[in-house]
Structures are given as C-alpha cells and as structure tokens.
Amino acid sequence: MAEEKIARIAREIYENVGGTQNVKKLIHCMTRVRMTIIDDSKVNLAGLKAIDGVMGVVEDETLQVVIGPGTVNKVAQAMVDTVGVRLGEAFPNAEGQSIDDLMAKTKSEAKEKYNKPSKFKAVLNTISKIFVPLIPAFVGAGLIGGLASVLGNLVTAGTLDAATWTQFITVLKIIQSGIFSYLAIYVGINSAQEFGATPALGGVIGAVSLLTGMNPELPLKNIFNGSALSAGQGGIIGVIFAVWLLSILEKQLRIFIPDSIDIIVTPTIGLLVIWFAEIFAIMPIAGVISSSLVGAINFILQVGGGVSGFVLGVLFLPMVMFGLHQILTPIHLEMIAKTGSTQLLPILAMAGAGQVGAAIALWLRLRKDKEFVELVKGALPVGILGIGEPLIYGITLPLGRPFITACIGGGIGGAIIGSLGQAGAIAIGPSGLALLPLIANGKWWVYLLGLLGAYVGGFIATYLFGIPKDAKEKADNYGKSVQMETLQPTLRVVTTPEFSSSVISSPLDGNVKELSSIEDEVFSSGMLGKGVAIEPTNGEIVSPVNGVVSTVFPTKHAIGLTSDEGLEILIHIGMDTVALNGEGFESFVKQNDRVRKGDLLVRADFEKIKAAGLSTITPVVITNSDTYREIIITHGATISKGQEIFTVKA
C-alpha cells in the first residue's frame, strides 16, 4: 500500500504540472520536490495542493511541492524513474507526445546512453558485477596467500627452517586455496545471478571446468588435436561464457516445459547441453589457442632481450584471463631442469606489477570517489604481494582502459628484465615482492628494478592515458549532488507512552523568532507543523530530546529526530543550505543513533553559510503537530541550548 501511495503522488504531481514534458529537471531536499518548469501556465496549483499527501506548494525559481521528510525522497525517485533519468539530470522534452510515447522514448534513449560507447563496455560492466562481491574474499585470502608465499619462498631459499615452518605455511595455503583454487565455482554462481540463470547450476558449470571427476590416466581429449584437456582450460572467461549460454537455455526450456516437471527436466537438460559445449568446444578451443601460443612464446624467447620481455609482459594477463597461462608451466619446469632457474617467470611477474602502478594512478586521479578509493586500498597490498585477481577483476578490467595501460606497464618491467638478463627463479612461485627470495644468482636487484619499472610504467601510462572520461566525471562530481540521494526510511516501531505533557529544549543558542517571520513559505505557513525560528549565535546544534535520530540528510543541513514520547522534530539549519552540498557542516550522528538531550548533533560554520549569501535562520518544527492537543511555544527571547522552548500537551 505504501508503494501505491508513492506512485499515486508521483503520477498526480505530473498530471498537475503539465506532464513530464513540461519539466526540465527534478531534485529534492529534506521536505520538498523541486522541479524546474518549462511553461508555468500549464501548472495547476490548485490541483497540486489538493493532492492527498501534498502539504503545500511554493512558487520560486523552482516549483516546490512540499511532501515532508521520509516520503519526499521516495516520491522524487519514483518521478525520475518514470522518465528513465536520474535525480538532477535533464528531462527529455517531447512537446505534443503522449505520456506513454514519452516514457517509451526516454527509456530507450537512457538505455542507449548507458550502453555507449560500445557493447564492450557493457561486457566489462557485467564482469565487474560478477567479481566485485568476491573482492573481500580476494583481499583476505590474498593477504594470507601472500604471507604463505613469502614464507614458502624463504624456506625454499634456505633462509627459514623447513621443519619449523612447513606445517604453518600449509595451513595458510589451505585458507588461500578456499577461493583461488575454486574461483571458477564462485564465478559460476555469481555469473548465474547476473545473467538470470540458476545459481547452483552456474556453480556446477564452474566446477566442470576443473575436471575434478576425470581419471588422470584416461583424460578427456581435445577434439581438435587429440591432446589431453587440463583443469581450468578455458579460464574464468570461459566459465562466464558457458553460464551465459546456460541462462539462455534455461529461459528457452521454461517456455514449454510444464511447471510440474521443471525442477527435474530443466536442470538436467541444461547441465548436459552446457557440459557438452564446455568440454567439447570451449575448453578445446582454448587448448588449440594454447598449443599455438607455445610456438609463439618459444620464438619470442629466442629473440631475447628487451623486445621479448616487453611482449611477454604485455600479453601475460590476457593469457591468464583466458586460462592460457597453464601452457607455461612445462616451460618453467624445463628451464629449471636444464639451467637451474626459469628466466621466464620474473618477466611474466611484471604484469602484476603494472597493475599495481595503474591502481596507484587511478587512486590519485579518482581520489574524490571515496567508494572507489576503498576498493583500491583493499586490493593494492594483495597485488604488491603477487595476488593480482582483486586488481584485475575489481579495479582495472571493469574500467577497460586502465587494464590496457597496466599491461603496458608490465611490458616496460618485462623489457627492463629482458634487457639486463640473467634474472631467473629457482622454483615456480608467486609474482610481486614475494618472488624476491627465489631469484637465483644474486640477481634480485634486476628483478627489483623490473618491479619498479613496471610500477612507474603502469602509473605513468594510466595517469596520462588510462583514465576513462566517465570515471573522472563521476569522481569530480562525487558528493556534489548528494542532496539528491535517496534516503532510506527508518524501519522501527515506536512505542508512544502515555504522557500529559512533554518538554522540548532548544537545540542551539540564539534569538527566538516566530516561524511566520522567515521568508520560506514552507516553514512560515506552518505546512510542516508548528515551531519556531532561531537566529543562531554559535554553530553547535544539540539534541532537544531523548530519542532516536530518524533522518540525517546527506548534506547534513537538516536532521530529523523522534523523541521517546513519539514527537517528530525537524531541525533545518539555515535556508537553502542544501546548495552547499555539505560544506560547512560536520555531523556527529547517523540515522538510527540513540541520543540524549544535549548530545551534539551537528556543528555548522555559520560564517561560511553567510559568505555564500544564505540565511542562517534555523527552523525547529514538530512535524506531527496535529497529533497533540496543544503546543506552547516560547517567543521573542534569547535562548540557550537546553532551555525549554516547547511544551507539548498530549
């Protein structure tokens, strides 16, 4: 019923302002929907005021429809959803079209807009959605795995005693393998959720790629060249593609399979068909590509020097994505057997170092995007230790361009090692700093120079050429439209005790004025309830009651409280201060916090507010005034925080 009410109010507002085609854009603040109207003559003010749920209307530079805290955010969101734009974005104008035609057109335009510049970007976005939920596990298990690698390499190098450390290292590796060894299963589940397939079946498809039921003595054959298939052949990308096929097949099967047998028939057919495609097409094709690359890699190694180092450093991460890196294992082992070390591994390790440099550049260029920065902070330490999945799948690949510039950084590091030469690893191990103890013949400094070169190369390439325009715009505007964010309603049950009267104290120091004396009609007319206006003398705003913080507006310029007696109080700091986007306000509480009378809620810089040409007058309103028999207000005096300002009689 609540959703029906929101949809009704949104629809009726449009009906009374001349339709969506008469609105340029729409935002909301703590109490009202603000619309920029194209033709004022088409607005039916009487009709707007008559809408059930609308508390009043204010005509200003924008048309302001007062709905009240807690509901306004939902109505505003419903209104922009109707035309397929976001809060604050320009509405498409379609004078003369019907509402239905306009909606269809704008939704189509929005869809087309978000798909630009290409479908490739949509693919990257899908990959991001699949891997972002795995990032916490990547980071935790990655750090543990990095520690295990460092300790293991020190044991291999003879620095640590094997008898003392081996069991501890084994336990750490078991924890690490919980996600990295079975990553295909997690990816299969998440891919199924993204594509609309059954998650459990997606997990099975991922597990199929691991070939866990195959007898090593009787392996499955590549139908193209007869070679044995190996676990993971086809890579994570192959799993995603197979699950995508599963989602299509499931949807088609459910068109004609009766519901009574759907749970039996659909998963059985789905798994059989996709298993066939995965085992006899996806994995073999990857195997053919792998076999072809062996010759190419051998040729590159023969060329030698910085050229081979650059090419291998650039290409290694794309090979990992497609599961093609496994072809390199026998090459590593052959090199170690013949020369005592593999000079290929240190070069390939540069690919991960390029990702580290790219991530640091992204951190600096997009530092205003706090959410993105938190992702980078979590992924960087793991990447430095040689676990690259969080950086690849959570940071660079979803953005597209940074993945390429990171690969270039890896190529630069590879070129450095290839040019200096003689930096080999005595065993197959991780990349990153963790590989240092395994570098043979005291050539660790060559490997370290390569790492630094890859860091710097990935950083410079990304900083100059790898920042996507939309990501930069998002970061530069992070928080600037915060006043348009949707507020989540407080979900709680308030038990209102019986009381004869309740006292509310002043939340700030200042001079008390009548609410009717301020210029904002929404407050002065009493639309939102009875209250007072305070001209503040200092910037500390405290709680006037014992109760709960019901709402903190994102810009911190307004706060809602519900007292233990059920009184709903709105404190609006200054007039039109939503335009400051939070500048000059410091909040000390958040939604649902328990507060006592006198607790500090917000500290406001009133000098900054005045410098912006805005009024500091602060309305304090009881928004559910109609619930109570009488509200006695103290007028016309100087008041201090904590002194009585209202007496409410129930």
XYZ file of C-alpha atoms in Angstrom:
650
model
C 0.000 0.000 0.000
C 2.877 2.396 0.789
C 4.308 1.848 -2.702
C 0.898 2.520 -4.258
C 0.706 5.797 -2.356
C 4.151 6.885 -3.594
C 3.295 6.007 -7.206
C -0.038 7.844 -6.930
C 1.518 11.032 -5.582
C 4.214 10.972 -8.284
C 1.639 10.434 -11.023
C -0.719 13.153 -9.756
C 2.093 15.685 -9.472
C 2.980 15.126 -13.121
C -0.681 15.424 -14.088
C -0.871 18.836 -12.430
C 2.377 20.316 -13.740
C 1.636 19.690 -17.408
C 3.208 16.252 -17.688
C 6.800 15.090 -17.790
C 7.339 17.070 -20.992
C 6.860 20.309 -19.020
C 9.688 19.525 -16.554
C 13.346 20.318 -17.270
C 14.801 18.554 -14.243
C 13.892 17.466 -10.732
C 15.699 17.252 -7.402
C 14.554 17.048 -3.806
C 15.638 18.356 -0.439
C 14.603 17.358 3.072
C 10.967 18.339 2.698
C 10.062 19.091 -0.912
C 10.323 18.049 -4.538
C 11.881 20.865 -6.574
C 11.043 20.999 -10.296
C 12.333 23.323 -12.981
C 9.209 24.026 -15.063
C 9.269 24.886 -18.782
C 5.840 26.573 -19.123
C 4.375 27.893 -15.844
C 0.968 28.442 -17.468
C 0.452 24.674 -17.647
C 0.818 24.202 -13.878
C -2.397 23.627 -11.920
C -1.500 24.986 -8.477
C -4.912 24.232 -7.002
C -4.705 20.668 -8.250
C -1.241 20.243 -6.765
C -2.356 21.493 -3.371
C -5.370 19.177 -3.445
C -3.274 16.022 -3.867
C -3.578 13.720 -0.881
C -0.060 13.649 0.579
C 0.993 17.113 -0.612
C 1.370 19.573 2.277
C 1.716 22.702 0.162
C 3.226 24.337 -2.906
C 5.807 27.119 -3.181
C 6.415 29.102 -6.392
C 10.032 30.236 -6.604
C 12.839 29.802 -9.115
C 11.776 26.181 -8.952
C 8.298 24.844 -8.308
C 8.433 23.282 -4.850
C 5.914 20.638 -3.870
C 6.077 20.062 -0.117
C 5.651 16.413 0.870
C 7.581 16.182 4.113
C 10.545 14.212 5.484
C 10.639 10.459 4.933
C 8.286 10.489 1.934
C 9.745 13.158 -0.331
C 12.793 11.071 -1.296
C 10.626 8.146 -2.397
C 8.252 10.321 -4.422
C 11.143 12.137 -6.129
C 12.795 8.849 -7.031
C 9.553 7.469 -8.427
C 9.124 10.590 -10.546
C 12.559 10.402 -12.202
C 12.239 6.633 -12.635
C 9.114 7.280 -14.689
C 11.097 9.088 -17.384
C 14.266 6.999 -17.132
C 16.649 9.670 -15.841
C 18.423 10.220 -12.548
C 17.808 12.927 -9.979
C 19.197 16.213 -11.250
C 19.516 15.070 -14.863
C 17.771 16.959 -17.635
C 14.407 15.575 -18.720
C 13.967 14.878 -22.434
C 11.464 17.297 -23.968
C 8.807 15.865 -26.269
C 6.148 18.525 -26.689
C 2.976 17.104 -28.177
C 3.718 13.462 -27.425
C 1.605 11.340 -25.144
C 2.911 10.301 -21.755
C 3.244 6.695 -22.938
C 5.166 7.730 -26.057
C 7.410 9.976 -23.992
C 8.157 7.239 -21.473
C 8.993 4.732 -24.185
C 11.225 7.221 -25.969
C 13.118 8.399 -22.905
C 13.649 4.913 -21.563
C 15.031 3.881 -24.937
C 17.312 6.910 -25.009
C 18.501 6.215 -21.477
C 19.257 2.603 -22.337
C 21.155 3.700 -25.425
C 23.041 6.297 -23.428
C 24.195 3.861 -20.792
C 25.325 1.355 -23.420
C 27.683 3.844 -25.022
C 30.363 3.911 -26.237
C 30.142 0.224 -27.146
C 28.837 -3.165 -26.141
C 32.346 -3.965 -24.997
C 31.819 -1.543 -22.118
C 28.649 -3.385 -21.168
C 30.626 -6.637 -21.090
C 33.181 -5.057 -18.778
C 30.395 -3.801 -16.544
C 28.973 -7.309 -16.329
C 32.390 -8.724 -15.419
C 32.669 -6.092 -12.691
C 29.316 -7.086 -11.198
C 30.413 -10.724 -11.142
C 33.717 -10.081 -9.379
C 33.053 -7.146 -7.034
C 31.209 -9.346 -4.470
C 34.320 -11.556 -4.357
C 36.744 -8.744 -3.548
C 36.573 -9.122 0.292
C 37.443 -12.804 -0.089
C 40.179 -11.950 -2.609
C 41.723 -9.459 -0.213
C 41.562 -11.615 2.918
C 42.653 -14.857 1.297
C 45.130 -12.987 -0.893
C 46.977 -11.437 2.022
C 47.102 -14.827 3.732
C 48.305 -16.414 0.497
C 50.903 -13.677 0.026
C 52.257 -14.312 3.516
C 52.357 -18.061 2.781
C 54.246 -17.375 -0.445
C 56.832 -15.163 1.228
C 57.430 -17.719 3.983
C 57.468 -20.598 1.489
C 59.999 -18.849 -0.703
C 62.211 -18.147 2.299
C 62.059 -21.852 3.177
C 62.938 -22.797 -0.410
C 65.823 -20.330 -0.368
C 67.078 -21.852 2.894
C 66.520 -18.715 4.961
C 63.869 -20.360 7.184
C 63.905 -23.831 8.681
C 61.569 -26.156 6.788
C 60.781 -28.395 9.758
C 59.613 -25.401 11.768
C 57.601 -23.551 9.161
C 56.232 -26.087 6.678
C 53.047 -27.006 8.565
C 52.189 -23.384 9.297
C 52.695 -22.471 5.637
C 50.485 -25.403 4.609
C 47.636 -24.127 6.778
C 47.931 -20.662 5.230
C 47.855 -22.135 1.720
C 44.751 -24.172 2.565
C 42.980 -20.948 3.554
C 44.154 -19.252 0.365
C 43.020 -22.134 -1.829
C 39.475 -21.825 -0.483
C 38.784 -19.153 -3.087
C 41.639 -19.174 -5.592
C 41.607 -22.938 -6.268
C 37.840 -22.959 -6.683
C 37.402 -19.497 -8.153
C 35.611 -20.972 -11.171
C 32.788 -22.191 -8.907
C 32.307 -18.795 -7.253
C 32.391 -17.099 -10.656
C 29.844 -19.589 -11.989
C 27.429 -18.800 -9.145
C 27.807 -15.025 -9.475
C 27.545 -15.194 -13.269
C 24.293 -17.137 -12.983
C 22.882 -14.478 -10.676
C 23.941 -11.753 -13.096
C 22.520 -13.487 -16.195
C 19.336 -14.783 -14.547
C 20.278 -18.477 -14.500
C 20.002 -20.826 -11.521
C 22.989 -20.004 -9.237
C 23.570 -23.624 -8.182
C 23.745 -24.708 -11.827
C 26.173 -21.870 -12.524
C 28.382 -23.225 -9.742
C 28.282 -26.692 -11.316
C 29.291 -25.256 -14.697
C 32.266 -23.597 -12.991
C 33.156 -26.874 -11.304
C 33.016 -28.735 -14.623
C 35.950 -26.660 -15.884
C 38.057 -28.055 -13.015
C 37.610 -31.647 -14.346
C 37.569 -32.987 -10.775
C 35.977 -36.316 -11.772
C 38.423 -37.074 -14.574
C 40.821 -40.028 -14.311
C 44.308 -38.622 -14.996
C 45.255 -41.890 -16.687
C 42.295 -41.608 -19.064
C 41.981 -37.876 -19.679
C 39.375 -36.240 -21.868
C 40.746 -35.401 -25.296
C 40.827 -32.168 -27.212
C 38.633 -32.980 -30.220
C 40.735 -30.723 -32.451
C 44.238 -32.069 -31.860
C 43.831 -35.082 -29.564
C 45.810 -33.618 -26.663
C 44.576 -34.077 -23.086
C 42.373 -31.370 -21.612
C 43.720 -29.803 -18.420
C 41.808 -28.441 -15.440
C 40.875 -24.791 -15.839
C 41.476 -24.765 -19.581
C 39.279 -22.040 -21.000
C 39.783 -19.890 -17.931
C 37.384 -17.716 -15.988
C 36.168 -16.052 -19.185
C 35.206 -19.490 -20.495
C 33.146 -20.139 -17.363
C 31.338 -16.809 -17.718
C 30.573 -17.542 -21.358
C 29.287 -21.056 -20.534
C 26.993 -19.740 -17.788
C 25.677 -17.093 -20.171
C 24.748 -19.891 -22.566
C 23.121 -21.714 -19.634
C 20.964 -18.672 -18.832
C 19.684 -18.533 -22.422
C 18.979 -22.263 -22.482
C 17.141 -22.219 -19.148
C 14.848 -19.430 -20.271
C 14.040 -21.227 -23.503
C 13.381 -24.547 -21.758
C 10.955 -22.989 -19.306
C 8.801 -21.717 -22.168
C 7.493 -25.185 -22.987
C 8.429 -27.426 -20.001
C 5.466 -27.776 -17.576
C 5.991 -26.376 -14.076
C 5.263 -29.791 -12.555
C 8.453 -31.297 -14.017
C 10.535 -28.128 -14.451
C 12.737 -28.808 -11.415
C 13.673 -32.213 -12.848
C 13.896 -31.625 -16.574
C 15.337 -28.098 -16.881
C 18.486 -28.526 -14.764
C 19.179 -31.958 -16.239
C 18.964 -30.821 -19.856
C 20.718 -27.555 -19.051
C 23.727 -29.220 -17.466
C 24.023 -31.865 -20.172
C 23.901 -29.397 -23.055
C 26.234 -26.835 -21.485
C 28.574 -29.593 -20.288
C 28.808 -30.769 -23.886
C 29.566 -27.230 -25.102
C 32.111 -26.610 -22.355
C 34.008 -29.906 -22.641
C 33.884 -30.312 -26.415
C 34.014 -26.681 -27.583
C 35.034 -24.003 -25.075
C 37.891 -25.884 -23.398
C 39.258 -27.487 -26.594
C 39.263 -24.176 -28.446
C 41.252 -22.678 -25.577
C 43.562 -25.678 -25.819
C 44.181 -25.105 -29.519
C 44.990 -21.465 -28.835
C 47.318 -22.583 -26.030
C 49.165 -25.017 -28.282
C 49.586 -22.352 -30.931
C 50.987 -19.929 -28.373
C 53.696 -22.361 -27.285
C 55.480 -21.872 -30.582
C 54.999 -18.125 -30.400
C 56.431 -17.955 -26.891
C 59.417 -20.078 -27.841
C 60.033 -17.737 -30.760
C 59.795 -14.682 -28.507
C 62.251 -16.255 -26.056
C 64.657 -16.921 -28.894
C 64.502 -13.293 -29.980
C 65.529 -12.380 -26.455
C 66.355 -9.058 -24.932
C 64.034 -6.209 -24.134
C 61.714 -6.913 -27.064
C 60.748 -10.366 -25.801
C 60.465 -9.024 -22.258
C 58.080 -6.293 -23.365
C 55.873 -8.612 -25.447
C 55.619 -11.237 -22.701
C 54.965 -8.624 -20.015
C 52.139 -7.118 -22.074
C 50.470 -10.387 -23.059
C 50.615 -12.364 -19.825
C 47.484 -11.000 -18.116
C 45.227 -11.534 -21.152
C 46.577 -15.109 -21.207
C 45.665 -15.542 -17.524
C 42.133 -14.300 -18.175
C 41.586 -16.989 -20.788
C 43.288 -19.731 -18.814
C 46.138 -19.942 -21.314
C 48.923 -19.354 -18.784
C 48.949 -23.042 -17.873
C 50.889 -23.823 -21.052
C 53.841 -22.031 -19.473
C 54.223 -24.453 -16.555
C 56.085 -27.132 -18.534
C 58.310 -24.411 -19.998
C 59.198 -23.199 -16.482
C 59.947 -26.736 -15.334
C 62.079 -27.459 -18.395
C 64.114 -24.307 -17.845
C 64.659 -25.124 -14.169
C 65.727 -28.673 -15.022
C 68.233 -27.529 -17.665
C 69.605 -24.277 -16.246
C 68.639 -24.292 -12.584
C 66.172 -21.409 -12.924
C 63.354 -20.098 -15.109
C 64.107 -16.708 -16.603
C 60.588 -16.548 -17.959
C 58.804 -16.282 -14.599
C 60.364 -12.964 -13.430
C 59.410 -11.371 -16.755
C 55.816 -12.581 -16.553
C 55.613 -11.375 -12.946
C 55.899 -7.822 -14.249
C 52.313 -7.990 -15.494
C 51.033 -7.869 -11.913
C 53.403 -5.015 -11.087
C 51.929 -2.989 -13.948
C 48.514 -3.456 -12.357
C 49.870 -2.058 -9.083
C 51.186 1.071 -10.802
C 47.894 1.537 -12.648
C 45.903 1.202 -9.418
C 48.000 3.882 -7.711
C 47.414 6.228 -10.651
C 43.676 5.560 -10.512
C 43.732 6.232 -6.764
C 45.287 9.660 -7.323
C 43.212 10.696 -10.344
C 39.900 9.410 -8.930
C 40.614 10.134 -5.255
C 37.394 12.105 -4.808
C 35.396 8.932 -5.436
C 35.556 7.573 -1.889
C 33.940 4.227 -2.691
C 36.413 3.514 -5.482
C 39.357 4.503 -3.300
C 38.266 1.999 -0.664
C 38.327 -0.759 -3.304
C 41.847 0.233 -4.338
C 43.037 0.308 -0.731
C 41.871 -3.259 -0.242
C 43.332 -4.620 -3.479
C 46.749 -2.915 -3.517
C 48.524 -4.768 -0.668
C 47.459 -8.095 -2.144
C 48.655 -7.063 -5.601
C 52.043 -5.995 -4.264
C 52.423 -9.489 -2.796
C 51.665 -11.062 -6.172
C 47.936 -11.873 -5.944
C 46.539 -9.990 -8.913
C 42.871 -11.008 -9.098
C 41.479 -8.162 -6.942
C 43.277 -5.533 -9.024
C 42.397 -7.132 -12.347
C 38.767 -8.012 -11.808
C 37.833 -5.351 -9.260
C 39.770 -2.287 -10.410
C 41.336 -2.138 -13.874
C 39.364 -4.541 -16.061
C 35.896 -3.090 -15.230
C 37.164 0.347 -16.315
C 38.591 -1.045 -19.570
C 41.312 1.420 -20.479
C 43.356 1.072 -17.240
C 43.681 -2.666 -17.876
C 45.468 -1.909 -21.160
C 47.763 0.725 -19.662
C 48.525 -1.657 -16.771
C 49.591 -4.284 -19.319
C 51.856 -1.677 -20.918
C 53.424 -1.112 -17.503
C 54.004 -4.851 -17.259
C 55.668 -4.725 -20.661
C 58.026 -1.972 -19.501
C 59.043 -4.025 -16.468
C 59.499 -7.072 -18.677
C 61.665 -5.069 -21.087
C 63.943 -3.995 -18.218
C 64.470 -7.568 -17.032
C 64.821 -8.834 -20.594
C 67.471 -6.221 -21.350
C 69.529 -6.820 -18.199
C 69.001 -10.601 -18.340
C 70.106 -13.404 -16.036
C 67.256 -12.900 -13.517
C 65.830 -16.380 -13.065
C 63.658 -18.009 -10.384
C 64.821 -21.302 -8.843
C 61.216 -22.521 -8.425
C 57.710 -21.731 -9.627
C 56.168 -19.299 -7.183
C 54.053 -16.162 -6.965
C 54.884 -12.826 -8.520
C 55.261 -9.468 -6.816
C 57.630 -8.831 -3.947
C 57.031 -12.389 -2.718
C 59.175 -13.739 -5.587
C 62.329 -11.920 -4.466
C 63.682 -14.766 -2.257
C 63.527 -17.172 -5.241
C 65.642 -15.092 -7.632
C 68.828 -17.021 -8.447
C 72.486 -15.992 -8.501
C 72.071 -12.787 -6.510
C 70.215 -11.113 -9.362
C 67.400 -9.973 -7.092
C 68.318 -6.381 -7.908
C 67.483 -6.970 -11.600
C 64.067 -8.274 -10.602
C 63.563 -5.344 -8.220
C 64.443 -2.857 -10.969
C 61.895 -4.567 -13.187
C 59.249 -4.267 -10.488
C 59.970 -0.563 -10.026
C 59.917 -0.042 -13.785
C 56.560 -1.799 -14.081
C 55.158 0.232 -11.165
C 56.308 3.500 -12.734
C 55.355 2.467 -16.263
C 51.864 1.353 -15.255
C 51.449 4.526 -13.202
C 52.525 6.951 -15.946
C 50.623 5.190 -18.735
C 47.451 5.097 -16.670
C 47.804 8.589 -15.218
C 48.216 10.128 -18.672
C 46.149 7.875 -20.919
C 44.212 5.339 -18.839
C 41.571 7.368 -17.002
C 38.095 6.821 -18.530
C 36.215 10.077 -19.011
C 33.059 8.861 -17.277
C 35.026 7.619 -14.258
C 36.769 11.003 -13.970
C 33.472 12.882 -14.211
C 31.949 10.637 -11.563
C 34.885 11.255 -9.236
C 34.967 15.022 -9.845
C 31.257 15.252 -9.073
C 31.306 12.798 -6.163
C 29.131 14.211 -3.413
C 28.142 17.339 -5.356
C 24.639 16.032 -5.963
C 24.393 14.430 -2.570
C 21.278 16.411 -1.790
C 19.522 14.273 -4.393
C 20.407 10.923 -2.862
C 17.584 8.661 -1.774
C 17.168 8.453 1.973
C 16.293 5.104 3.434
C 13.380 5.279 5.848
C 13.926 4.236 9.410
C 12.357 0.842 9.968
C 11.436 0.614 13.630
C 8.465 0.505 15.913
C 7.908 3.477 18.178
C 6.004 2.791 21.346
C 4.401 6.010 22.475
C 3.999 6.094 26.276
C 1.145 7.930 27.894
C 2.114 11.453 28.964
C 0.260 14.578 29.916
C 2.941 16.992 28.753
C 6.438 16.852 27.322
C 9.164 19.479 27.285
C 11.439 20.102 24.295
C 14.567 22.152 24.839
C 16.347 24.453 22.426
C 18.874 22.730 20.149
C 21.069 25.845 19.806
C 21.922 29.268 21.226
C 20.316 32.273 19.615
C 17.361 34.607 19.349
C 13.896 33.061 19.117
C 11.588 34.356 16.387
C 8.149 33.405 15.209
C 8.147 30.864 12.421
C 5.932 33.179 10.371
C 8.696 35.792 10.291
C 11.007 33.852 7.974
C 10.830 34.101 4.202
C 10.476 30.415 3.362
C 6.727 29.845 2.913
C 7.005 26.108 3.597
C 8.047 26.832 7.171
C 6.409 30.218 7.762
C 2.952 28.988 6.728
C 3.120 26.045 9.111
C 2.881 23.473 6.313
C 5.317 21.226 8.112
C 3.944 21.836 11.574
C 4.226 24.238 14.486
C 7.596 25.518 15.594
C 9.964 28.431 15.980
C 12.840 30.004 14.101
C 16.147 30.614 15.849
C 18.755 33.136 14.696
C 21.862 31.272 15.953
C 24.783 32.823 17.796
C 27.058 29.794 17.546
C 27.324 26.710 15.376
C 26.670 23.841 17.771
C 23.331 22.067 17.364
C 22.406 19.573 20.107
C 19.552 17.153 20.627
C 16.468 18.802 22.148
C 15.062 15.459 23.374
C 15.894 11.924 24.410
C 15.135 9.747 21.415
C 16.341 8.387 18.083
C 17.823 10.063 15.005
C 15.225 9.274 12.346
C 16.911 11.072 9.410
C 20.215 12.770 8.663
C 20.086 14.410 5.259
C 23.262 13.623 3.246
C 24.254 17.301 3.107
C 23.977 17.414 6.945
C 21.998 20.655 6.797
C 18.846 19.038 8.195
C 18.189 16.388 10.783
C 15.053 14.609 11.984
C 14.529 13.221 15.493
C 11.830 11.125 17.139
C 11.564 11.556 20.889
C 10.798 8.739 23.306
C 7.267 10.156 23.564
C 6.792 9.984 19.782
C 7.345 13.672 18.964
C 8.809 14.117 15.473
C 11.169 17.089 15.298
C 12.834 18.630 12.256
C 15.852 20.942 12.655
C 16.654 22.717 9.367
C 19.971 24.588 9.678
C 19.800 27.733 7.569
C 17.728 28.494 4.486
C 18.533 26.865 1.114
C 21.726 25.471 2.653
C 21.189 22.267 0.690
C 23.041 24.123 -2.078
C 26.289 23.952 -0.064
C 26.450 20.180 -0.623
C 27.587 19.560 2.946
C 30.343 22.184 3.024
C 30.383 23.926 6.383
C 28.572 21.107 8.203
C 30.048 18.380 10.408
C 27.685 15.643 11.587
C 28.259 13.649 14.776
C 25.343 11.227 14.467
C 23.837 8.947 11.854
C 20.379 7.550 11.174
C 19.002 5.280 13.923
C 21.514 6.520 16.523
C 20.199 6.789 20.064
C 20.670 10.316 21.508
C 20.058 12.030 24.816
C 19.076 15.627 25.400
C 22.145 17.836 24.943
C 24.123 15.405 22.749
C 25.964 17.172 19.932
C 24.264 16.502 16.578
C 25.868 18.882 14.072
C 28.462 21.629 14.054
C 27.765 24.320 11.447
C 30.095 27.024 10.124
C 27.655 29.921 10.020
C 30.307 32.303 8.703
C 30.685 30.094 5.628
C 26.901 29.995 5.231
C 26.724 33.790 5.394
C 29.630 34.133 2.973
C 27.620 32.070 0.485
C 24.833 34.633 0.737
C 22.488 32.311 2.630
C 20.444 32.877 5.752
C 21.440 31.105 8.989
C 17.895 31.229 10.403
C 17.121 27.733 11.703
C 13.534 26.450 11.925
C 12.773 23.910 14.650
C 9.446 22.244 13.812
C 7.296 19.500 15.299
C 6.186 17.807 12.089
C 3.438 15.725 13.716
C 1.898 18.725 15.486
C -1.637 17.652 14.594
C -1.260 14.611 16.846
C -1.171 16.734 20.001
C -3.760 18.792 21.791
C -1.622 21.867 22.424
C 1.931 23.067 21.720
C 3.045 26.029 23.816
C 5.950 27.940 22.263
C 8.386 30.378 23.915
C 8.663 33.541 21.775
C 10.769 36.669 21.468
C 13.699 35.980 23.727
C 17.313 34.996 23.716
C 17.667 31.312 24.449
C 20.491 28.915 25.225
C 20.936 25.260 24.397
C 18.974 23.119 26.830
C 16.457 25.778 27.848
C 12.769 24.976 27.385
C 11.365 26.048 24.018
C 8.191 23.890 23.619
C 5.748 22.300 25.970
C 3.601 19.669 24.248
C 0.337 18.500 25.786
C -0.953 15.128 24.630
